[in-house]
CSV table of N, CA, C and O in Angstrom, one decimal:
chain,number,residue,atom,x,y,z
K,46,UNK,N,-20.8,-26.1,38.0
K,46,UNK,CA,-19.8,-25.7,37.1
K,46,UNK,C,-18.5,-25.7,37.8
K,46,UNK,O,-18.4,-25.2,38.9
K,47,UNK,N,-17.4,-26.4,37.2
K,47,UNK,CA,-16.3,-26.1,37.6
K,47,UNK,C,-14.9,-25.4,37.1
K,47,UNK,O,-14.3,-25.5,36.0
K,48,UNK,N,-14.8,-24.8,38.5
K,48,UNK,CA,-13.6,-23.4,38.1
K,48,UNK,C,-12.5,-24.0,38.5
K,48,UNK,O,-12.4,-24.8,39.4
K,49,UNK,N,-11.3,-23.4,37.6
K,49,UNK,CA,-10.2,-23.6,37.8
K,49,UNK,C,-9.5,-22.3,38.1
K,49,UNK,O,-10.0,-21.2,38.1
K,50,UNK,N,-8.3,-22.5,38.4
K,50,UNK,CA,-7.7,-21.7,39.1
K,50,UNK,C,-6.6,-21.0,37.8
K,50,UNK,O,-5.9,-21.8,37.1
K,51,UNK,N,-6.5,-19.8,37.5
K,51,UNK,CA,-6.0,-19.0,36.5
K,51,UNK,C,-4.8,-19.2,35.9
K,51,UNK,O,-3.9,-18.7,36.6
K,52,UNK,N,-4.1,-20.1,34.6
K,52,UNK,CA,-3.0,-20.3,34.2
K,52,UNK,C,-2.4,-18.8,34.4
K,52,UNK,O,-2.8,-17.6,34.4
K,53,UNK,N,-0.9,-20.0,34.8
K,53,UNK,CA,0.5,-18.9,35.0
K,53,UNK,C,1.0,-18.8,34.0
K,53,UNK,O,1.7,-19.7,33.6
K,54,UNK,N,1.0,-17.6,33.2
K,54,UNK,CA,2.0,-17.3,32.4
K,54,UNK,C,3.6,-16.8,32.6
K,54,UNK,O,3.8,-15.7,33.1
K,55,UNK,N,4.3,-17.5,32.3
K,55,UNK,CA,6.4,-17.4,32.9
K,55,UNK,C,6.9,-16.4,31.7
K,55,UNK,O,6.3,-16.6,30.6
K,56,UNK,N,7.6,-15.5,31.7
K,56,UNK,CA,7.9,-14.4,30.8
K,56,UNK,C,10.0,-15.0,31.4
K,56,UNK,O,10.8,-14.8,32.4
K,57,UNK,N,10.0,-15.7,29.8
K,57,UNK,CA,11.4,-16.3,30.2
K,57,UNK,C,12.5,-15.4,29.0
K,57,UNK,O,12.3,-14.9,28.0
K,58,UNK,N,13.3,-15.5,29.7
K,58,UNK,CA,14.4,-14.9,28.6
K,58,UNK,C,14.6,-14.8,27.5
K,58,UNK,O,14.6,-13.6,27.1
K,59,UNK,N,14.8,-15.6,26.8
K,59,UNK,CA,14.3,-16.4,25.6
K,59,UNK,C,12.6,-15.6,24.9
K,59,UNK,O,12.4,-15.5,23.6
K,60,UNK,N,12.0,-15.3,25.4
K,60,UNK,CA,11.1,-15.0,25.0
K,60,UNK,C,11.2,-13.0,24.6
K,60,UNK,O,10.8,-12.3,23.6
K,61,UNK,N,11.9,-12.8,25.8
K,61,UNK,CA,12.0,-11.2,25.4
K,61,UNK,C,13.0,-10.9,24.5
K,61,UNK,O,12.9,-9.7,24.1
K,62,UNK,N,14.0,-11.4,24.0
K,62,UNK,CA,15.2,-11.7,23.3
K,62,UNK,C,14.2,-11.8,21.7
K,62,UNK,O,14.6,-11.5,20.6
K,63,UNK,N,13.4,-12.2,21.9
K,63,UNK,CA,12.7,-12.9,20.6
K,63,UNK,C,12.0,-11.6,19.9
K,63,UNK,O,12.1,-11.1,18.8
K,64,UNK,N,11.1,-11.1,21.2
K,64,UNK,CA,10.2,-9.8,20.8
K,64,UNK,C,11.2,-8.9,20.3
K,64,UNK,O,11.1,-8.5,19.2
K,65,UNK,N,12.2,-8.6,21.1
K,65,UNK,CA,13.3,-7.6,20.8
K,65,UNK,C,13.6,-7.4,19.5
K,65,UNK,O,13.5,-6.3,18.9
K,66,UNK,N,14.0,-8.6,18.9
K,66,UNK,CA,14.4,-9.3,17.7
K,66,UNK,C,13.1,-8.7,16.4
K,66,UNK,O,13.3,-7.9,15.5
K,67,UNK,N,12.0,-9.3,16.7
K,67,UNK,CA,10.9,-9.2,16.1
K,67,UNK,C,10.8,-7.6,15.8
K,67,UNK,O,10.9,-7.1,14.6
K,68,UNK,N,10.7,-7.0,16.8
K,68,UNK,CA,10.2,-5.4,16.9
K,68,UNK,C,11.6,-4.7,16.4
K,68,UNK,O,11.4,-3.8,15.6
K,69,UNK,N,12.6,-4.9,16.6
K,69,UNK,CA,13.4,-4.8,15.6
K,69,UNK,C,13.6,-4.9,13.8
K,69,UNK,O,14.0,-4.1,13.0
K,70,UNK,N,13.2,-5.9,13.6
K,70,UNK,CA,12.7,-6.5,12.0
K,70,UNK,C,11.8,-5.4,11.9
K,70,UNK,O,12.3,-4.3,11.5
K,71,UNK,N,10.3,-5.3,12.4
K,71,UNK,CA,9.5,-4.8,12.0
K,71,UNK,C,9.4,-3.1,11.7
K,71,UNK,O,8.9,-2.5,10.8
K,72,UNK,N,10.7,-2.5,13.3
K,72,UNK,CA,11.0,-1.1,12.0
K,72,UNK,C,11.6,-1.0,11.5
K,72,UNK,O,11.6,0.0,10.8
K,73,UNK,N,12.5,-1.8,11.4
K,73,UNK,CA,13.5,-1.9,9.9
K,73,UNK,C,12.5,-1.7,8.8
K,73,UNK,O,12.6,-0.7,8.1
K,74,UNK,N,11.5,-2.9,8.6
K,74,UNK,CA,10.8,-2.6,7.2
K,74,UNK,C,10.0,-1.1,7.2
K,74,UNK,O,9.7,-0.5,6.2
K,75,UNK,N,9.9,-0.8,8.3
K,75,UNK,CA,8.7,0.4,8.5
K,75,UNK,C,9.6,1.5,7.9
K,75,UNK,O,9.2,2.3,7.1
K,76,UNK,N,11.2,1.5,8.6
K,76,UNK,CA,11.7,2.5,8.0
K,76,UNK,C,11.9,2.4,6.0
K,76,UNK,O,11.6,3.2,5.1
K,77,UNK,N,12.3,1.3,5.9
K,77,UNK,CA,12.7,1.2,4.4
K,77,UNK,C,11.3,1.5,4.0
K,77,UNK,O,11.3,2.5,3.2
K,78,UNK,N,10.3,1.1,4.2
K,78,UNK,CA,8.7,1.2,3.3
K,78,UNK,C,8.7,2.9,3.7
K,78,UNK,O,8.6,3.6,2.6
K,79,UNK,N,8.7,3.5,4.6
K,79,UNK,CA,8.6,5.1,4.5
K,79,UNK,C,10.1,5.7,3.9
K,79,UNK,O,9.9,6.9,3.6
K,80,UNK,N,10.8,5.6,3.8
K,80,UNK,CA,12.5,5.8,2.8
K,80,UNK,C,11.7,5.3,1.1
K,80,UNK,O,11.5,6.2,0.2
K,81,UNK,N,11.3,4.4,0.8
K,81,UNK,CA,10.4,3.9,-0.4
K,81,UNK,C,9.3,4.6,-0.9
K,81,UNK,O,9.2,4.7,-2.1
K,82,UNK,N,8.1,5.3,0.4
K,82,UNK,CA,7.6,6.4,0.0
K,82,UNK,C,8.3,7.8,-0.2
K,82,UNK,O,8.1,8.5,-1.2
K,83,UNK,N,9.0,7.9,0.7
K,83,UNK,CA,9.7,9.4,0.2
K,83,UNK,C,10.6,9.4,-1.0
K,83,UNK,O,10.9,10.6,-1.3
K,84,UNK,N,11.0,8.5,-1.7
K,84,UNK,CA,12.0,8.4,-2.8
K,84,UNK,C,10.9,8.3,-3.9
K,84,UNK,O,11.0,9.0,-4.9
K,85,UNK,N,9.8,7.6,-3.8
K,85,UNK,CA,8.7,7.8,-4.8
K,85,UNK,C,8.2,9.0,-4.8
K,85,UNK,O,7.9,9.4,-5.9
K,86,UNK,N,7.9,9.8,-3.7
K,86,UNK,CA,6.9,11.1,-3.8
K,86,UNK,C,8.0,12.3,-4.6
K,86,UNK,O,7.7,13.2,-5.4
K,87,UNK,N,9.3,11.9,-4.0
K,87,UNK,CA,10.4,12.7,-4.9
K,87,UNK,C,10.2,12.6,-6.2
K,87,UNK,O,9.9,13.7,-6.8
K,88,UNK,N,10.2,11.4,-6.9
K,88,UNK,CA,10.2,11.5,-8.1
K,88,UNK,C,8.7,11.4,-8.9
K,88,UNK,O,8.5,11.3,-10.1
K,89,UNK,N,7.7,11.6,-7.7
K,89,UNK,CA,6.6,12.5,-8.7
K,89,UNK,C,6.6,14.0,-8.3
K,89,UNK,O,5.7,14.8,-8.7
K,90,UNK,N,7.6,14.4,-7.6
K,90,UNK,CA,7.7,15.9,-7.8
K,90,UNK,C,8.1,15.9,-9.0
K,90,UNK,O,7.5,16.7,-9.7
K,91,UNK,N,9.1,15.2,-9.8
K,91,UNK,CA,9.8,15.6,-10.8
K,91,UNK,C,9.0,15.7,-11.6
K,91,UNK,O,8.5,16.7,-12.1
K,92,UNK,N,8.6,14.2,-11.8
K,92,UNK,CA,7.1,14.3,-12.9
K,92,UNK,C,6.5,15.2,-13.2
K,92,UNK,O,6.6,15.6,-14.4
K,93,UNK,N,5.6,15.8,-12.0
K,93,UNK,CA,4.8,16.8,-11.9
K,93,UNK,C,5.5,18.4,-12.4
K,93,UNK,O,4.9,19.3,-13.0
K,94,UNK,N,6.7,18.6,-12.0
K,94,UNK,CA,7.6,19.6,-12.2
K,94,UNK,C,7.7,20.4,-11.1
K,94,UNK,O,7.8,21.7,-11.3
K,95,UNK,N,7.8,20.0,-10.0
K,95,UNK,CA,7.9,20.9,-8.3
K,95,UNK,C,7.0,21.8,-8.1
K,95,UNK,O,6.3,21.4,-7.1
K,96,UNK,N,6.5,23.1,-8.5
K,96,UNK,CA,5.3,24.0,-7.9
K,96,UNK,C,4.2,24.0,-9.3
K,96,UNK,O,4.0,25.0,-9.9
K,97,UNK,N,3.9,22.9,-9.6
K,97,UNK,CA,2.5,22.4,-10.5
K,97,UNK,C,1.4,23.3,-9.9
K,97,UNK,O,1.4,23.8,-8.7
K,98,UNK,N,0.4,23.5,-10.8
K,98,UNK,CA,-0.9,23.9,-10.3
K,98,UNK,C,-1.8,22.7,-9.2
K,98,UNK,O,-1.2,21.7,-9.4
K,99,UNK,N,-2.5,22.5,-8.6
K,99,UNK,CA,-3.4,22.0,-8.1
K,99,UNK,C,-4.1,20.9,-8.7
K,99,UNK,O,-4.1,19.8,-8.3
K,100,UNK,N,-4.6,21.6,-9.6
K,100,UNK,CA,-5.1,21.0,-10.6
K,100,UNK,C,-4.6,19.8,-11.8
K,100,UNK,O,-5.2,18.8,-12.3
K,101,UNK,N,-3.1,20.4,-12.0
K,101,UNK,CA,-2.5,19.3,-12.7
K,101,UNK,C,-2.0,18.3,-12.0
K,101,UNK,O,-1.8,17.2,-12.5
K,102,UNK,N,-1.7,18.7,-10.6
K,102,UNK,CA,-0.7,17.2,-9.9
K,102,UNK,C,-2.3,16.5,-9.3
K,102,UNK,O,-2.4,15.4,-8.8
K,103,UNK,N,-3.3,17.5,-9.6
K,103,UNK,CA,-4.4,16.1,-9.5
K,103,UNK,C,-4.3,14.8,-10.5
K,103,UNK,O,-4.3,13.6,-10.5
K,104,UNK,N,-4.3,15.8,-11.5
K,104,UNK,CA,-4.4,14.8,-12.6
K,104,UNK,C,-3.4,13.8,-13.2
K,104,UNK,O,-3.5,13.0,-14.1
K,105,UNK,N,-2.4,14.2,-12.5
K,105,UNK,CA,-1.2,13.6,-12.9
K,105,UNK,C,-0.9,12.8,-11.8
K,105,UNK,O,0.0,12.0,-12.0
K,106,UNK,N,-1.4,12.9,-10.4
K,106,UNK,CA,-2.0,11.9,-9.0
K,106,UNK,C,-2.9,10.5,-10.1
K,106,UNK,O,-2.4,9.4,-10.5
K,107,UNK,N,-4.2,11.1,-10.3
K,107,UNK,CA,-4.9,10.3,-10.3
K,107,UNK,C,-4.3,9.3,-12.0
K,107,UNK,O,-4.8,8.3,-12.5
K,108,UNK,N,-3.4,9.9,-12.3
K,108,UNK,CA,-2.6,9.0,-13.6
K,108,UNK,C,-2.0,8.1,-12.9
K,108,UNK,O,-2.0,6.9,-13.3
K,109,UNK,N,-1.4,8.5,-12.0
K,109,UNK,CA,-0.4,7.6,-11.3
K,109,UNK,C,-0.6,6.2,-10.7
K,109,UNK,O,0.0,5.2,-10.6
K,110,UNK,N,-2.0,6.8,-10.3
K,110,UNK,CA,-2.4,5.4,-9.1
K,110,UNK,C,-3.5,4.6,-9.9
K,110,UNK,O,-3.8,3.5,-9.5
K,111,UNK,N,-4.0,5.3,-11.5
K,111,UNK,CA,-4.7,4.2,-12.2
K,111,UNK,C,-3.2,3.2,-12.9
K,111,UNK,O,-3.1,2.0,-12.9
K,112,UNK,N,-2.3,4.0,-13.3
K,112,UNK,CA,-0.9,3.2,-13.9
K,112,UNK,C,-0.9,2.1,-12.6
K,112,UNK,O,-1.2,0.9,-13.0
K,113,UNK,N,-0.5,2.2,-11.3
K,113,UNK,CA,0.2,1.8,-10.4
K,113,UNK,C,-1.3,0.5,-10.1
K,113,UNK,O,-0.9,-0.6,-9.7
K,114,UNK,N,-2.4,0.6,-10.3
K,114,UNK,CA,-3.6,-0.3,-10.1
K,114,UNK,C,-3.5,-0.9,-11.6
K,114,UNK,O,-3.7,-2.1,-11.5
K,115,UNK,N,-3.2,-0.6,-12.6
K,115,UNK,CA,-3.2,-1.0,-13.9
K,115,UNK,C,-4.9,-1.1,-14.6
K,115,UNK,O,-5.6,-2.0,-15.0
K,116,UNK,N,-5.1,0.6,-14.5
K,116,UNK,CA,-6.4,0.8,-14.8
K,116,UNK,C,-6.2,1.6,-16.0
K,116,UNK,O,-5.3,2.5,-16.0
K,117,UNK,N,-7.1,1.3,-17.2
K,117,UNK,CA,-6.4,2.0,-18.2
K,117,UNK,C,-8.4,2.7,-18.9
K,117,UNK,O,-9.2,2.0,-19.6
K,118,UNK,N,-8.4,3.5,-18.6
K,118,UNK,CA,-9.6,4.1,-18.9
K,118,UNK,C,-9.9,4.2,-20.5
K,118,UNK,O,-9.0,4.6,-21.2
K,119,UNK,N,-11.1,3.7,-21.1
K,119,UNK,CA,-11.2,4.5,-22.4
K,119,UNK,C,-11.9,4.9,-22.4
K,119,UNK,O,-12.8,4.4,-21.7
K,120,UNK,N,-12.1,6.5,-23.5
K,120,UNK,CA,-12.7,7.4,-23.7
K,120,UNK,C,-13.9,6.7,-24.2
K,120,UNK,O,-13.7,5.6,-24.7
K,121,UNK,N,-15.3,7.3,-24.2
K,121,UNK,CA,-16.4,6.6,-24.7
K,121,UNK,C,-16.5,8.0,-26.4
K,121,UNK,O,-16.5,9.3,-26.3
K,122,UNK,N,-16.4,7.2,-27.6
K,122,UNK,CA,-16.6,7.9,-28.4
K,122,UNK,C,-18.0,9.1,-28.5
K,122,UNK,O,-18.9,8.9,-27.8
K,123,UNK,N,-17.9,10.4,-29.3
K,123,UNK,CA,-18.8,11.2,-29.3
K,123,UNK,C,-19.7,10.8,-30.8
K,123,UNK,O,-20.9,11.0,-31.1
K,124,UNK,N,-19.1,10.3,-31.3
K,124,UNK,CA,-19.9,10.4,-32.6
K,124,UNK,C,-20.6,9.3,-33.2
K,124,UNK,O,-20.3,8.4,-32.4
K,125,UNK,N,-21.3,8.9,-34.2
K,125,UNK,CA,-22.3,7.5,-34.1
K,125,UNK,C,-21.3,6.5,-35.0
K,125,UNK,O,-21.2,5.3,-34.8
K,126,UNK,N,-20.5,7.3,-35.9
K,126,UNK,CA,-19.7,6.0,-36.5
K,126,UNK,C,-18.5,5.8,-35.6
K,126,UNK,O,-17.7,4.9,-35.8
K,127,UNK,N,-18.4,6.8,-34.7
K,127,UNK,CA,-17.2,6.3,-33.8
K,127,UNK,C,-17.3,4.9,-32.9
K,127,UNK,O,-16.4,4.1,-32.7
K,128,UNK,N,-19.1,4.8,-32.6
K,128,UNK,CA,-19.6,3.7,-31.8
K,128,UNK,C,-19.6,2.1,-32.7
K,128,UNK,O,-19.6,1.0,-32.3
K,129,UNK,N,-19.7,2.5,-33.9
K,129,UNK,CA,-19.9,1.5,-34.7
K,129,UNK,C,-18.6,1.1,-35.7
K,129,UNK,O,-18.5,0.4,-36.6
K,130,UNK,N,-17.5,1.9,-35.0
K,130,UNK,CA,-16.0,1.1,-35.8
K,130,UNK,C,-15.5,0.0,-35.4
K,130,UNK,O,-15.0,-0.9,-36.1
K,131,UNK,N,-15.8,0.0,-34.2
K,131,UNK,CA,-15.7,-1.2,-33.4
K,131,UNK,C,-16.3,-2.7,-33.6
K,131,UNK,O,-15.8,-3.6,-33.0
K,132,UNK,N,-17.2,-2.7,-34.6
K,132,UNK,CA,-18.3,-3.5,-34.4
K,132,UNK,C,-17.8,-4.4,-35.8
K,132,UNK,O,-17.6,-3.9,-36.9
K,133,UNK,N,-17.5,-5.9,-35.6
K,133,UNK,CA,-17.3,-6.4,-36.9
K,133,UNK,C,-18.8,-7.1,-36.7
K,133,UNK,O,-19.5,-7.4,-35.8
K,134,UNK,N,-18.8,-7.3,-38.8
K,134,UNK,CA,-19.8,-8.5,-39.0
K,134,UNK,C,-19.4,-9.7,-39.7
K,134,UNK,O,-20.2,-10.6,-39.9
């Protein structure tokens, strides 16, 4: 088997200029996407109405993120002609 001898990697100017650049962009978005969370969570305080029960900012959580997924639940009827309004012939 034959070995070679370990590529040289050169770390040129141009190259750290670039990362700089890069890692710059990337917390820029990082900051705006967490500024975008905190301006959203603000305004489900309002929603919710600022010191909600537990209970309700669950429910008004779990409203949010079925809206925000575009999940829209229906109730399953209780009664037998409720099951059968549905039903054409």
């Amino acid at each position: 088997m034959l070995r070679r001898k370990p590529t040289r990697i050169e770390l040129k100017i141009d190259d750290c200029e670039e990362f700089e650049s890069i890692k710059k962009e990337l917390e820029a978005r990082k900051r705006q996407r967490e500024e975008a969370e905190s301006g959203s969570s603000e305004f489900t305080d309002i929603i919710v109405g600022g010191g909600a029960s537990a209970s309700t900012s669950a429910s008004n959580r779990a409203e949010l993120i079925n809206e925000r997924i575009g999940f829209k639940p229906h109730p399953k009827p209780n009664t037998l002609p409720g099951l059968f309004n549905s039903l054409q012939f």
